[in-house]
């Protein structure tokens, strides 16, 4: 695993405009950065990332099975009780999932360690599935990279195929898509999935989350008053479950992608549950519930813990505790539902950057990786996206 | 023996489908008229002509329908063609001298010239039609492609017979009356007010 410099493609910003990649610069800072790339060998990809990704996913499904059947666990996960039955039903019916992203600490040498599972609303999909793919093709065509260079990235192919499977499952030939207003990044991610849906032969309709309406018959509607019968939503279940229309998300009989059973996976309580069920697994970090500080303190050898809210995204509200003392923290609006503790493991450093690997799943198949860099050891939303190759 | 190692990336991506409509976002975007009836499940054939004469030459029996459809398409183009504030923006997308002024309640805006029209369901008493545009701009992904008013790409302009999917009539969602909106999104309003990161998404 190496970080290597490379010349940026001369026309990349023009290409970004042609292809509708509008969020390559955010908050005035570069987000897409092609002045360097990461190089992995095939063994690092297949043995250290691909295989563990699929294995951890199966372990996660085991946890979904346990938690969906236990009222005690569901309340420990801070899931509102009105949604327990729907979660159990959705899981029993095996409602199809589209995709997830596991975040790993990985240095190219030691086993990758799972930091968290973004199972409900993962972003950076477009830049992973399409944009870094195009970067590789261009650089190979221009002889800037070896003809043998490959990339761990079958995302787009798999997404298109999976959307066909989901369409078959529900017997549909159209699908609604929704995300929040005022965010180029989320809109771009959803537009990408709309493109994949078109490729899968589906008609696509879009509606902002804030614009969703309630029809006279209890259906959810878009701005054209069309019934939203099946919907991909880039909006967290834990938000929906706490909002006015939350109960209607169930009563309206709308089929959701991701399905509601993913509520269990997009929750940091997953981490102590995984540790409880698979303690000592080489790809897991020790993790505990707040109520289990005793077990945590009994583990000798770990001096540093990360305190994470059950619900949070992009590194918000993360505290690092050193010998019981807080040493580094990030602000944020999360935490009211409780916290978990996870053993701290430092992100590897490549040329002054802390590097985080996102490993994608489409349904239960590993589908590629994304590499992000940050100047701070807590990866937040100002981190930069770097392309990668396999050689 | 096996030398063809399995590639770990998507084998091919259709780049023309990944290109996005119009480099400059038009002020208004037309909704393409429904031009084909849904009489079969498969694709139907539609023809594209640059002018009414060209149509009549190809279909001598239908000269009258060619003329009617051409005039209809022109009127439709005025309503649905992408509109731009400045001639520059329009020409950037469609090429030099490819834009005309459109009078919009006294102020001038700009739209591309109709490059041709698509005509379908030819044997019916009233064939369906819609205006087609193309771009001569080297900055545009649509260069030498037929495009509909809504930015839909129909492929190379040398192609005159298009296989089009019949209208989405039979597969549209049901329509109902909406009583109330805004029941989703309150969490985002609450959390966004905490920081300055409003342009950041809620994914992870």
XYZ file of C-alpha atoms in Angstrom:
595
model
C 0.000 0.000 0.000
C 1.687 3.132 -1.258
C 0.727 6.751 -1.752
C 2.135 7.921 -5.078
C 2.055 11.349 -6.692
C 0.574 11.783 -10.156
C -0.234 14.689 -12.418
C -3.890 15.693 -12.380
C -5.666 15.245 -15.720
C -5.570 18.593 -17.512
C -9.247 18.654 -18.401
C -10.697 17.033 -15.302
C -12.751 20.022 -14.197
C -14.344 20.333 -17.627
C -15.084 16.614 -17.506
C -16.574 16.965 -14.040
C -18.946 19.543 -15.490
C -19.882 17.353 -18.456
C -20.620 14.407 -16.211
C -22.411 16.448 -13.563
C -19.874 15.933 -10.742
C -20.689 19.163 -8.917
C -19.280 18.568 -5.445
C -15.591 18.005 -6.167
C -14.903 21.148 -4.146
C -16.729 21.705 -0.860
C -16.522 24.532 1.646
C -13.908 26.066 -0.670
C -11.633 23.047 -0.165
C -10.792 20.318 -2.657
C -12.765 17.160 -1.963
C -11.761 15.160 -5.038
C -7.945 15.131 -5.098
C -6.113 13.499 -7.986
C -2.638 14.824 -7.278
C -1.861 11.457 -5.691
C -3.264 7.954 -5.606
C -3.005 4.841 -3.487
C -1.572 1.630 -4.882
C -2.518 -1.768 -3.433
C -1.418 -5.228 -4.445
C -3.972 -7.902 -5.256
C -3.399 -9.794 -2.037
C -4.054 -6.697 0.043
C -7.308 -6.204 -1.818
C -8.554 -9.776 -1.876
C -7.261 -11.171 1.404
C -7.255 -8.074 3.599
C -10.300 -6.147 2.377
C -12.623 -8.080 0.068
C -12.870 -11.282 2.106
C -13.230 -9.577 5.527
C -15.868 -7.231 4.085
C -18.098 -10.122 3.055
C -17.435 -11.987 6.277
C -18.225 -8.996 8.481
C -21.402 -8.417 6.528
C -22.553 -11.941 7.391
C -21.647 -11.300 11.021
C -23.723 -8.114 10.877
C -26.708 -10.019 9.507
C -26.359 -12.412 12.440
C -26.659 -9.391 14.759
C -29.743 -8.157 12.855
C -31.333 -11.543 13.398
C -30.629 -11.438 17.150
C -31.606 -7.821 17.740
C -34.765 -7.897 15.622
C -36.099 -10.649 17.903
C -35.195 -9.037 21.233
C -37.125 -6.146 22.776
C -34.293 -5.621 25.226
C -31.759 -5.210 22.433
C -34.059 -3.027 20.352
C -34.393 -0.602 23.242
C -30.654 -0.766 23.878
C -30.254 0.303 20.237
C -32.544 3.301 21.046
C -34.990 2.332 18.316
C -38.489 3.708 19.023
C -40.819 0.843 19.987
C -43.408 1.825 17.353
C -40.991 0.484 14.748
C -39.977 -2.827 16.327
C -42.652 -4.904 14.632
C -41.941 -3.350 11.227
C -38.233 -4.095 11.629
C -38.908 -7.719 12.578
C -41.349 -8.131 9.676
C -39.015 -6.530 7.163
C -36.180 -8.785 8.306
C -38.330 -11.931 8.217
C -39.552 -11.035 4.727
C -35.890 -10.581 3.676
C -36.687 -7.229 2.097
C -33.822 -6.604 -0.324
C -31.003 -4.253 0.564
C -29.072 -2.278 -2.038
C -25.735 -1.260 -0.576
C -23.518 -0.488 2.441
C -20.066 0.853 3.197
C -17.821 -0.525 5.925
C -15.138 1.867 7.181
C -11.803 0.284 7.997
C -8.489 1.255 9.509
C -5.984 -0.463 7.242
C -2.274 0.093 6.759
C -1.460 -2.534 4.117
C 0.217 -4.826 6.659
C -1.966 -5.655 9.653
C -5.597 -6.874 9.548
C -8.141 -4.204 8.650
C -10.191 -3.093 11.675
C -13.835 -2.205 11.346
C -14.628 1.312 12.550
C -18.301 1.386 11.591
C -20.933 0.246 9.134
C -22.700 2.863 7.010
C -25.532 0.570 6.085
C -28.418 2.971 5.636
C -27.263 6.134 3.852
C -23.707 5.753 2.567
C -22.406 8.541 0.322
C -19.240 8.965 -1.806
C -20.843 6.415 -4.107
C -20.587 8.374 -7.360
C -16.932 9.269 -6.901
C -16.231 5.610 -6.056
C -18.316 3.763 -8.625
C -17.890 6.104 -11.556
C -15.490 8.991 -11.120
C -12.418 7.096 -9.878
C -13.129 4.433 -12.528
C -12.983 7.135 -15.211
C -9.786 8.531 -13.660
C -8.108 5.137 -14.052
C -9.329 4.631 -17.636
C -8.070 8.094 -18.661
C -4.676 7.665 -17.028
C -4.180 4.220 -18.534
C -5.222 5.515 -21.962
C -2.759 8.402 -21.646
C 0.060 6.096 -20.527
C 0.307 7.766 -17.146
C -0.475 4.465 -15.444
C 0.468 0.908 -16.338
C -1.794 -1.010 -18.703
C -1.901 -3.683 -16.020
C -3.305 -1.302 -13.417
C -6.706 -2.381 -12.138
C -9.030 -1.029 -9.463
C -11.174 -2.696 -6.819
C -14.394 -1.189 -8.065
C -17.222 -3.175 -9.611
C -19.745 -0.898 -7.890
C -21.602 0.424 -10.903
C -21.961 -2.984 -12.537
C -23.219 -4.500 -9.301
C -25.575 -1.617 -8.487
C -27.256 -1.913 -11.892
C -27.664 -5.665 -11.485
C -28.917 -5.337 -7.929
C -31.512 -2.735 -8.960
C -32.804 -5.242 -11.505
C -33.131 -7.840 -8.742
C -34.961 -5.368 -6.494
C -37.303 -4.427 -9.354
C -38.054 -8.114 -9.902
C -38.635 -8.700 -6.207
C -41.260 -5.962 -6.026
C -42.517 -6.418 -9.581
C -41.956 -2.766 -10.464
C -40.736 -0.875 -13.502
C -40.304 2.471 -11.772
C -38.812 3.696 -8.543
C -38.943 6.968 -6.611
C -35.759 8.546 -5.244
C -35.512 11.024 -2.371
C -32.946 13.042 -0.446
C -32.718 16.333 1.445
C -32.671 19.778 -0.085
C -29.585 22.022 -0.144
C -26.939 19.354 -0.421
C -25.117 18.856 -3.717
C -23.429 15.773 -2.379
C -26.586 13.880 -1.466
C -28.361 14.996 -4.637
C -25.354 13.834 -6.660
C -25.375 10.444 -4.953
C -29.081 9.988 -5.621
C -28.739 11.173 -9.229
C -26.089 8.504 -9.685
C -28.432 5.828 -8.392
C -31.142 7.179 -10.717
C -28.676 6.730 -13.588
C -28.007 3.168 -12.453
C -31.763 2.546 -12.241
C -32.232 3.808 -15.812
C -29.482 1.446 -16.886
C -31.403 -1.325 -15.121
C -34.462 -0.467 -17.234
C -36.403 1.362 -14.529
C -38.155 4.699 -14.836
C -37.079 7.060 -12.074
C -38.921 9.814 -10.237
C -37.331 12.230 -7.804
C -38.787 14.075 -4.809
C -37.036 15.943 -1.991
C -37.649 14.439 1.457
C -39.073 17.773 2.659
C -41.564 17.817 -0.235
C -43.041 14.377 0.386
C -46.776 14.651 0.940
C -49.511 12.625 2.531
C -52.330 11.577 0.194
C -56.018 11.298 1.060
C -55.758 7.516 1.253
C -52.733 7.630 3.569
C -50.229 7.181 0.730
C -47.015 9.162 0.484
C -46.906 11.414 -2.574
C -44.418 13.359 -4.666
C -44.881 16.939 -5.899
C -46.903 15.703 -8.892
C -49.273 13.977 -6.446
C -48.045 10.600 -7.655
C -48.102 7.824 -5.088
C -44.642 6.890 -3.809
C -45.093 3.135 -3.728
C -41.400 2.198 -3.819
C -38.673 4.584 -2.777
C -34.920 4.768 -2.467
C -34.222 7.293 0.311
C -30.865 8.813 1.128
C -32.243 9.828 4.497
C -31.534 8.027 7.760
C -34.191 5.754 9.197
C -33.431 7.105 12.667
C -34.528 10.562 11.487
C -37.651 9.283 9.753
C -38.662 7.327 12.846
C -38.642 10.509 14.908
C -40.554 12.720 12.483
C -44.209 13.507 11.922
C -44.568 11.332 8.814
C -42.599 8.457 10.363
C -45.688 6.372 11.168
C -46.948 6.971 7.623
C -43.699 5.559 6.219
C -45.049 2.241 7.490
C -48.805 2.698 7.123
C -48.533 3.919 3.541
C -47.190 0.505 2.588
C -44.298 2.132 0.768
C -41.454 -0.286 0.086
C -38.191 1.372 1.094
C -34.652 0.927 -0.102
C -32.808 0.583 2.220
C -35.356 -1.562 4.062
C -36.182 -0.699 7.673
C -34.231 -3.648 9.112
C -31.095 -1.663 8.242
C -31.931 0.566 11.232
C -30.076 -2.045 13.271
C -26.887 -1.857 11.216
C -26.537 1.894 10.831
C -26.392 2.194 14.595
C -23.142 2.255 16.588
C -24.680 -0.217 19.042
C -23.843 -2.722 16.303
C -20.173 -2.487 17.334
C -20.467 -3.797 20.921
C -22.938 -6.421 19.672
C -20.427 -7.650 17.085
C -17.729 -7.800 19.769
C -20.033 -9.689 22.091
C -20.872 -12.268 19.417
C -17.469 -12.537 17.742
C -15.014 -11.453 20.432
C -11.415 -11.592 19.271
C -12.201 -11.586 15.535
C -9.117 -10.161 13.804
C -11.125 -7.473 11.982
C -13.024 -6.228 15.025
C -12.027 -3.722 17.685
C -13.156 -4.299 21.276
C -16.346 -2.319 21.855
C -18.751 -1.951 24.773
C -22.032 -0.384 25.748
C -21.972 2.497 28.228
C -23.570 0.171 30.739
C -20.669 -2.241 30.469
C -17.755 -0.072 31.579
C -16.634 -2.867 33.907
C -15.798 -5.211 31.026
C -14.079 -2.369 29.291
C -11.846 -1.575 32.246
C -11.115 -5.269 32.739
C -9.409 -5.354 29.337
C -5.818 -4.585 30.119
C -3.571 -3.215 27.435
C -6.047 -0.790 25.932
C -5.363 2.680 27.175
C -7.308 4.680 24.659
C -11.024 4.492 23.913
C -13.231 6.283 21.442
C -16.633 7.364 22.679
C -19.172 7.397 19.853
C -22.849 8.400 19.902
C -25.268 5.620 18.840
C -26.367 7.822 16.002
C -23.847 10.062 14.308
C -22.332 10.586 10.933
C -19.033 11.714 9.506
C -17.052 11.787 12.717
C -19.343 14.198 14.599
C -19.386 14.111 18.411
C -16.484 11.677 18.691
C -14.397 11.834 21.860
C -11.085 10.134 22.414
C -10.488 9.062 26.025
C -6.963 8.444 27.212
C -6.619 6.732 30.567
C -10.115 7.918 31.375
C -9.342 11.473 30.275
C -10.683 13.153 27.177
C -7.853 14.088 24.816
C -9.440 14.981 21.494
C -13.014 15.588 20.574
C -15.158 16.708 17.715
C -18.254 18.833 18.114
C -21.575 17.878 16.717
C -25.313 17.659 17.202
C -25.494 13.980 18.123
C -25.445 11.978 21.293
C -28.834 12.304 22.936
C -29.576 8.599 22.375
C -26.476 7.376 24.221
C -22.949 6.262 23.486
C -20.731 3.268 22.987
C -16.996 2.822 23.525
C -14.657 1.370 20.940
C -10.947 0.644 21.422
C -8.892 3.322 19.744
C -6.706 2.332 16.844
C -4.782 5.041 15.048
C -5.367 5.677 11.359
C -2.202 4.994 9.334
C -0.331 8.028 8.113
C 0.790 8.457 4.527
C 2.722 11.664 3.830
C 1.145 13.591 6.702
C -2.347 12.362 5.943
C -4.510 10.062 7.999
C -6.023 7.479 5.661
C -9.373 5.718 5.951
C -10.644 2.895 3.730
C -14.314 2.597 2.840
C -15.224 -0.870 1.621
C -18.410 -1.217 -0.391
C -20.984 -3.921 -0.444
C -23.790 -4.304 -2.941
C -26.222 -6.577 -1.147
C -23.809 -9.163 0.303
C -20.991 -8.898 -2.241
C -17.856 -6.816 -1.749
C -17.871 -4.292 -4.589
C -14.871 -1.997 -4.240
C -13.128 0.529 -2.038
C -12.794 4.246 -1.573
C -9.839 5.977 0.055
C -10.207 9.163 2.056
C -7.564 11.325 3.661
C -7.712 13.869 6.419
C -5.207 16.106 8.152
C -6.927 15.268 11.456
C -7.001 11.784 12.998
C -10.808 11.953 13.145
C -12.075 11.719 9.566
C -14.714 14.384 9.109
C -16.572 15.861 6.219
C -13.631 17.933 4.992
C -11.610 14.868 4.179
C -10.393 14.421 0.623
C -11.271 11.566 -1.712
C -8.252 9.899 -3.362
C -8.371 7.411 -6.246
C -6.626 4.031 -6.033
C -5.224 1.316 -8.257
C -4.285 -2.350 -7.929
C -0.907 -3.261 -9.379
C -2.382 -21.724 -17.552
C -4.949 -19.120 -16.726
C -3.472 -15.814 -17.798
C -6.667 -13.821 -17.987
C -6.895 -12.728 -14.368
C -10.353 -11.577 -13.433
C -10.624 -7.833 -13.514
C -11.703 -6.242 -10.231
C -13.421 -3.238 -11.748
C -16.566 -2.696 -13.807
C -15.750 -3.994 -17.261
C -17.375 -1.173 -19.123
C -19.457 1.879 -18.440
C -21.463 3.560 -21.153
C -19.935 7.032 -20.909
C -22.470 8.752 -23.121
C -25.199 7.717 -20.691
C -23.252 9.104 -17.770
C -23.027 12.567 -19.290
C -25.409 15.028 -17.790
C -27.877 17.245 -19.558
C -26.761 20.721 -20.557
C -23.541 22.255 -19.293
C -25.399 25.384 -18.292
C -28.592 24.674 -16.511
C -31.372 26.102 -18.679
C -33.856 28.500 -17.077
C -36.659 26.224 -18.066
C -36.669 22.716 -19.330
C -39.386 21.228 -21.455
C -41.230 18.083 -20.694
C -40.990 15.966 -23.803
C -44.356 15.360 -25.321
C -45.574 11.850 -25.354
C -45.122 10.844 -28.919
C -45.927 7.191 -29.077
C -48.919 5.278 -27.907
C -48.427 2.270 -25.719
C -49.743 -0.405 -28.006
C -47.045 -2.985 -27.433
C -44.599 -3.756 -24.685
C -41.506 -3.470 -26.843
C -39.795 -0.613 -28.554
C -41.340 1.233 -31.450
C -39.811 2.813 -34.456
C -39.794 6.552 -34.924
C -38.303 8.583 -37.773
C -36.396 11.846 -37.583
C -36.466 14.459 -40.335
C -34.765 17.822 -40.569
C -37.555 19.456 -42.567
C -41.098 18.810 -43.767
C -39.770 18.408 -47.326
C -37.332 15.774 -46.236
C -40.197 13.931 -44.593
C -42.394 14.211 -47.676
C -39.582 12.936 -49.895
C -39.235 9.859 -47.744
C -42.957 9.315 -47.305
C -44.683 10.661 -50.409
C -48.083 9.336 -49.328
C -47.899 11.276 -46.133
C -46.857 14.723 -47.288
C -49.807 16.304 -45.504
C -49.044 14.585 -42.180
C -45.383 15.578 -42.588
C -46.348 19.232 -42.869
C -48.821 19.128 -39.975
C -46.359 17.400 -37.715
C -43.586 19.824 -38.663
C -45.694 22.847 -37.798
C -46.809 21.182 -34.586
C -43.220 20.421 -33.640
C -42.162 24.033 -34.292
C -44.908 25.313 -31.994
C -43.947 22.732 -29.416
C -40.278 23.750 -29.666
C -41.149 27.351 -28.773
C -42.809 26.083 -25.625
C -40.456 23.340 -24.529
C -36.945 24.110 -25.851
C -34.361 24.823 -23.144
C -34.214 28.563 -22.479
C -31.185 30.642 -21.506
C -30.649 34.120 -20.097
C -27.811 34.938 -22.427
C -26.965 34.124 -25.990
C -23.522 33.039 -24.791
C -24.840 30.318 -22.525
C -27.103 29.052 -25.263
C -24.338 29.051 -27.870
C -21.909 27.384 -25.504
C -24.289 24.457 -25.426
C -25.592 24.453 -29.005
C -22.897 26.161 -31.088
C -22.390 29.502 -32.839
C -25.481 30.867 -34.614
C -27.605 27.986 -33.370
C -29.725 30.073 -31.020
C -32.672 32.368 -31.544
C -34.302 35.013 -29.435
C -37.482 34.105 -27.715
C -39.721 36.845 -26.448
C -40.848 36.133 -22.940
C -43.274 38.770 -21.641
C -41.220 41.566 -23.123
C -37.791 40.319 -22.134
C -35.557 38.389 -24.478
C -34.272 34.976 -23.664
C -32.515 32.478 -25.889
C -33.307 29.029 -27.155
C -31.775 26.657 -29.720
C -33.173 26.349 -33.242
C -35.201 23.247 -33.877
C -32.881 20.887 -35.739
C -35.481 18.387 -36.783
C -38.508 16.516 -35.574
C -39.325 13.005 -34.593
C -42.454 11.430 -35.901
C -43.922 8.171 -34.707
C -47.011 6.014 -34.908
C -47.063 6.869 -38.612
C -49.985 4.746 -39.629
C -52.357 6.214 -37.072
C -54.700 8.990 -38.195
C -52.761 11.438 -36.039
C -49.086 10.594 -35.799
C -47.212 11.726 -32.706
C -44.324 14.122 -33.061
C -41.815 16.099 -31.020
C -39.116 18.666 -31.795
C -35.493 17.564 -31.829
C -32.389 19.631 -31.194
C -28.714 19.083 -31.755
C -25.473 20.756 -30.820
C -22.604 21.971 -32.966
C -20.585 23.096 -29.959
C -17.362 21.294 -29.241
C -17.963 21.953 -25.549
C -21.160 19.987 -25.526
C -21.538 16.293 -24.855
C -24.497 16.519 -27.253
C -22.390 17.456 -30.255
C -23.939 15.795 -33.320
C -26.526 13.987 -31.258
C -30.281 14.209 -31.493
C -31.677 15.518 -28.226
C -35.197 16.040 -26.996
C -36.406 19.194 -25.294
C -35.813 17.611 -21.900
C -32.180 16.815 -22.687
C -32.787 13.180 -23.516
C -30.060 11.897 -25.813
C -31.291 9.928 -28.833
C -27.842 9.268 -30.293
C -25.969 10.204 -33.427
C -27.652 12.619 -35.874
C -26.719 10.339 -38.765
C -29.249 7.910 -37.390
C -32.708 8.673 -38.732
C -34.646 5.672 -37.505
C -34.849 5.517 -33.744
C -36.099 2.731 -31.562
C -38.020 4.448 -28.828
C -39.692 2.997 -25.844
C -43.407 3.663 -25.999
C -44.606 6.244 -23.537
C -44.444 5.533 -19.864
C -48.249 5.769 -19.813
C -48.998 2.299 -18.567
C -46.320 2.282 -15.911
C -46.630 5.604 -14.186
C -47.401 5.766 -10.477
C -51.008 6.290 -9.483
C -52.047 9.849 -8.777
C -53.938 10.960 -5.701
C -54.762 14.169 -3.826
C -52.215 15.402 -1.302
C -53.503 16.781 1.995
C -50.301 17.833 3.682
C -46.568 18.150 3.037
C -43.454 18.657 5.126
C -43.782 15.763 7.558
C -40.220 14.645 6.838
C -37.082 16.723 7.256
C -37.432 18.204 10.746
C -34.380 16.317 12.086
C -32.249 17.896 9.410
C -33.503 21.379 10.219
C -32.711 20.785 13.889
C -29.232 19.403 13.305
C -28.297 21.830 10.538
C -28.981 24.783 12.822
C -26.200 23.531 15.045
C -23.350 24.157 12.656
C -22.403 25.912 9.488
C -22.183 22.781 7.407
C -25.484 23.213 5.679
C -24.158 22.231 2.285
C -23.052 18.903 3.686
C -25.275 15.916 3.199
C -26.870 13.632 5.730
C -25.405 10.492 4.347
C -22.243 9.131 5.872
